[in-house]
CSV table of C-alpha atoms in Angstrom, one decimal:
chain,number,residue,atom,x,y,z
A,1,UNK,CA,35.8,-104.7,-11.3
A,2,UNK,CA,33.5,-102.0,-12.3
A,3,UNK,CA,33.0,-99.5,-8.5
A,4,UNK,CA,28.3,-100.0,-8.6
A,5,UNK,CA,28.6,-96.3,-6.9
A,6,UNK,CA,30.7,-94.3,-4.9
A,7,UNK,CA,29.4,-94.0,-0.8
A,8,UNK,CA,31.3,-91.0,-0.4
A,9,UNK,CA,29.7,-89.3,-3.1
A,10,UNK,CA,26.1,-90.7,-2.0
A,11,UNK,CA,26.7,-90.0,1.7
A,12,UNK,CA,29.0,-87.7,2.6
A,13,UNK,CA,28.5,-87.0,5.9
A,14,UNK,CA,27.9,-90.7,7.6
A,15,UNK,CA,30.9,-91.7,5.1
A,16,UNK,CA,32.9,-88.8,6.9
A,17,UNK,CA,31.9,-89.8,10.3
A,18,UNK,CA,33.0,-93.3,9.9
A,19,UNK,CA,36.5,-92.5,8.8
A,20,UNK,CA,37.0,-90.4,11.4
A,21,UNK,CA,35.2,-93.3,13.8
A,22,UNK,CA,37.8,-95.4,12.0
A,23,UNK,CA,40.9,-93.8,12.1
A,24,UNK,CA,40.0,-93.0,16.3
A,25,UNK,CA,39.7,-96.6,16.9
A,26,UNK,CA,42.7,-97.6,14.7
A,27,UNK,CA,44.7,-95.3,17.0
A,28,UNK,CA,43.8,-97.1,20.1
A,29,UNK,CA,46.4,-100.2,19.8
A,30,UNK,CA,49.9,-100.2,18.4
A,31,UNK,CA,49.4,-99.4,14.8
A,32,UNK,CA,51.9,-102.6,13.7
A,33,UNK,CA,49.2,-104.9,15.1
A,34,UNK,CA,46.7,-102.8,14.0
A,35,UNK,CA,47.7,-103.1,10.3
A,36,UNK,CA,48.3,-107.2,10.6
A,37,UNK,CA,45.0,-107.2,11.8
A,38,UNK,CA,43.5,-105.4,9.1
A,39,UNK,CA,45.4,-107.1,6.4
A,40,UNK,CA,43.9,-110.7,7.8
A,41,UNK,CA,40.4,-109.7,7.8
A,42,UNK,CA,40.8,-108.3,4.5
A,43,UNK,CA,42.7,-111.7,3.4
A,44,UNK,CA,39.9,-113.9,5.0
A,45,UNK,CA,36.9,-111.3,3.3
A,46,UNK,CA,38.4,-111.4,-0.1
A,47,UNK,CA,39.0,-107.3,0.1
A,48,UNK,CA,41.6,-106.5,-2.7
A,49,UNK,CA,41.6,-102.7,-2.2
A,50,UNK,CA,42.1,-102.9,2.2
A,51,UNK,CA,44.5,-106.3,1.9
A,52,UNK,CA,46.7,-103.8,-0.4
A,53,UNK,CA,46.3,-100.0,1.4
A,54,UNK,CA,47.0,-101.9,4.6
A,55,UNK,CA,50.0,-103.9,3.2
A,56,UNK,CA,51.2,-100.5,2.2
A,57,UNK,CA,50.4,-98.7,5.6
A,58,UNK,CA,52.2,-101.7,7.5
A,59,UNK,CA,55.3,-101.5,5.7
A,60,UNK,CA,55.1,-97.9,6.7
A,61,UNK,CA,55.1,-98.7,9.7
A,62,UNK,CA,58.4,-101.1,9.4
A,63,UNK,CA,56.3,-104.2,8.9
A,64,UNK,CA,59.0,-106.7,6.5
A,65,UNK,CA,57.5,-108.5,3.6
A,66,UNK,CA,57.7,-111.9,4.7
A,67,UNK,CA,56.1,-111.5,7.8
A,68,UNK,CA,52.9,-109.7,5.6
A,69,UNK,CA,53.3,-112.8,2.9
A,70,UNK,CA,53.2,-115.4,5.8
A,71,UNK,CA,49.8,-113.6,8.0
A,72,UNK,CA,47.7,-116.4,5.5
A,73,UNK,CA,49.8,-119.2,7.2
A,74,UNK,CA,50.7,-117.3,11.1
A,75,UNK,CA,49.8,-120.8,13.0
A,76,UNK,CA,52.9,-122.4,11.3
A,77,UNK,CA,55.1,-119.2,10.7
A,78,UNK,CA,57.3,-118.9,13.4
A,79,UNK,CA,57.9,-114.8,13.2
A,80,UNK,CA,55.2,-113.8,15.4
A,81,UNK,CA,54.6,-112.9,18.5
A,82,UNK,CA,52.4,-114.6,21.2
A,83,UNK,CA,50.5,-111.2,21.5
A,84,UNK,CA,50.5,-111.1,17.8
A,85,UNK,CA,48.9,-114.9,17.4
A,86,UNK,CA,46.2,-113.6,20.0
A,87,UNK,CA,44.9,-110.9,18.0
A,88,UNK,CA,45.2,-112.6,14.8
A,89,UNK,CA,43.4,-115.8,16.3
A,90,UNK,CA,40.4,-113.3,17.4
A,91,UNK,CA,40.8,-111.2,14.3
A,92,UNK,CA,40.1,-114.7,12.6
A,93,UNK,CA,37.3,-115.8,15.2
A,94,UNK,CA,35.3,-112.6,15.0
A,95,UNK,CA,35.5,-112.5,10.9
A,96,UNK,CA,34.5,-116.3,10.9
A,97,UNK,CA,31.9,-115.8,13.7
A,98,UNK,CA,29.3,-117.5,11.1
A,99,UNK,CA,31.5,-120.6,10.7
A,100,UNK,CA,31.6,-121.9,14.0
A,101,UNK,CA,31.9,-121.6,17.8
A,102,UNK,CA,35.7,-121.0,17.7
A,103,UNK,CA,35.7,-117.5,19.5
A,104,UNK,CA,36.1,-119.1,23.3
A,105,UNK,CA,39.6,-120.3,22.9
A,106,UNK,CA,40.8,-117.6,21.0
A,107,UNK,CA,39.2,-115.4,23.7
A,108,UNK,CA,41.4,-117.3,26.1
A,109,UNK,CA,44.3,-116.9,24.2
A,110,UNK,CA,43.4,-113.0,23.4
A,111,UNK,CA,42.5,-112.3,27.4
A,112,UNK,CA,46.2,-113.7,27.9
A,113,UNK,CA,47.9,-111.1,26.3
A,114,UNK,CA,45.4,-108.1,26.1
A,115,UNK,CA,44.2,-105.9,29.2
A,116,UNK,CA,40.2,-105.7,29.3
A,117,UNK,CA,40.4,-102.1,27.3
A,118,UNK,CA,42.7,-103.3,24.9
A,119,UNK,CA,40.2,-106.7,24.2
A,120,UNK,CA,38.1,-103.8,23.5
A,121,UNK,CA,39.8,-102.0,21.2
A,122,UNK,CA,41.3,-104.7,19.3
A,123,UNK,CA,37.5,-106.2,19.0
A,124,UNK,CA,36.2,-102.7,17.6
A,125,UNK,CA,39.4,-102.4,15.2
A,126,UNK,CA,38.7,-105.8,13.8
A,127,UNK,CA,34.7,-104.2,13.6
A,128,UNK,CA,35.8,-101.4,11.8
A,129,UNK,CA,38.4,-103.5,9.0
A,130,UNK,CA,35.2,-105.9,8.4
A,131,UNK,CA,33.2,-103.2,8.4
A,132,UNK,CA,35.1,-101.3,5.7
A,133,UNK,CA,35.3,-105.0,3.6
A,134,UNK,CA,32.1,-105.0,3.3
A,135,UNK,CA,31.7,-101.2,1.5
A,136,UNK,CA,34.5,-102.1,-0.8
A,137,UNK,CA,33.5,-105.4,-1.4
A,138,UNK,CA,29.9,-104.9,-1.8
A,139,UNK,CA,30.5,-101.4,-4.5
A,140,UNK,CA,33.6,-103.1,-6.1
A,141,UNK,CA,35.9,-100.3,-4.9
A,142,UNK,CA,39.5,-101.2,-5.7
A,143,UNK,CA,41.4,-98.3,-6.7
């Protein structure tokens, strides 16, 4: 895929600001959650370029490759915690929103697991991944 323009180049100083929004609110939660996060909601948008940086970063991070292989299939996969279903189920909910009324039991299962702040961080990460999606996706940016 052909990249339609570069955002960066066209606007440099929101595209700065976001990052640096981004990488604020990526440091509020443990950053192994934080990448499984990201890699689902770039799994369920279709985003090549984040499913791949964020497969990288969580493998920094000492993330193994089958538990990054099995995120499309964590309901079955037994290799995950029950704090780690809760954020993916409202990772899911929140990038599905359109497809249904889902979000209240994964909020129960999220509001099990996660202190208030933390609901609040995880919700702004997952903002933030499916906001980034929709930049590379929508200018074809896989580098």
């Amino acid at each position: 895929m052909t990249a339609k323009l570069n955002p960066v180049t066209v606007a440099p100083s929101l595209m700065k600001e976001w990052h640096s929004t981004s990488l604020s609110i990526s440091s509020s939660l443990d950053p192994g959650l934080g990448e499984l996060v990201k890699i689902r909601a770039s799994q369920i948008n279709g985003c090549a370029v984040c499913t791949n940086m964020h497969a990288v970063f969580a493998r920094e991070n000492g993330e193994t490759e089958q538990r990054i292989y099995l995120l499309p299939a964590w309901r079955e996969a037994p290799c995950y915690t029950d704090r780690e279903r809760a954020a993916l189920g409202w990772t899911e909910a929140l990038t599905r929103l359109s497809e249904g009324h889902v979000h209240e039991s994964a909020y129960e299962a999220l509001k099990a697991e996660f202190t208030e702040e933390e609901q609040v961080n995880l919700t702004l990460i997952i903002n933030v991944i499916n906001g980034w999606n929709r930049i590379a996706v929508g200018f074809g940016m896989f580098t």
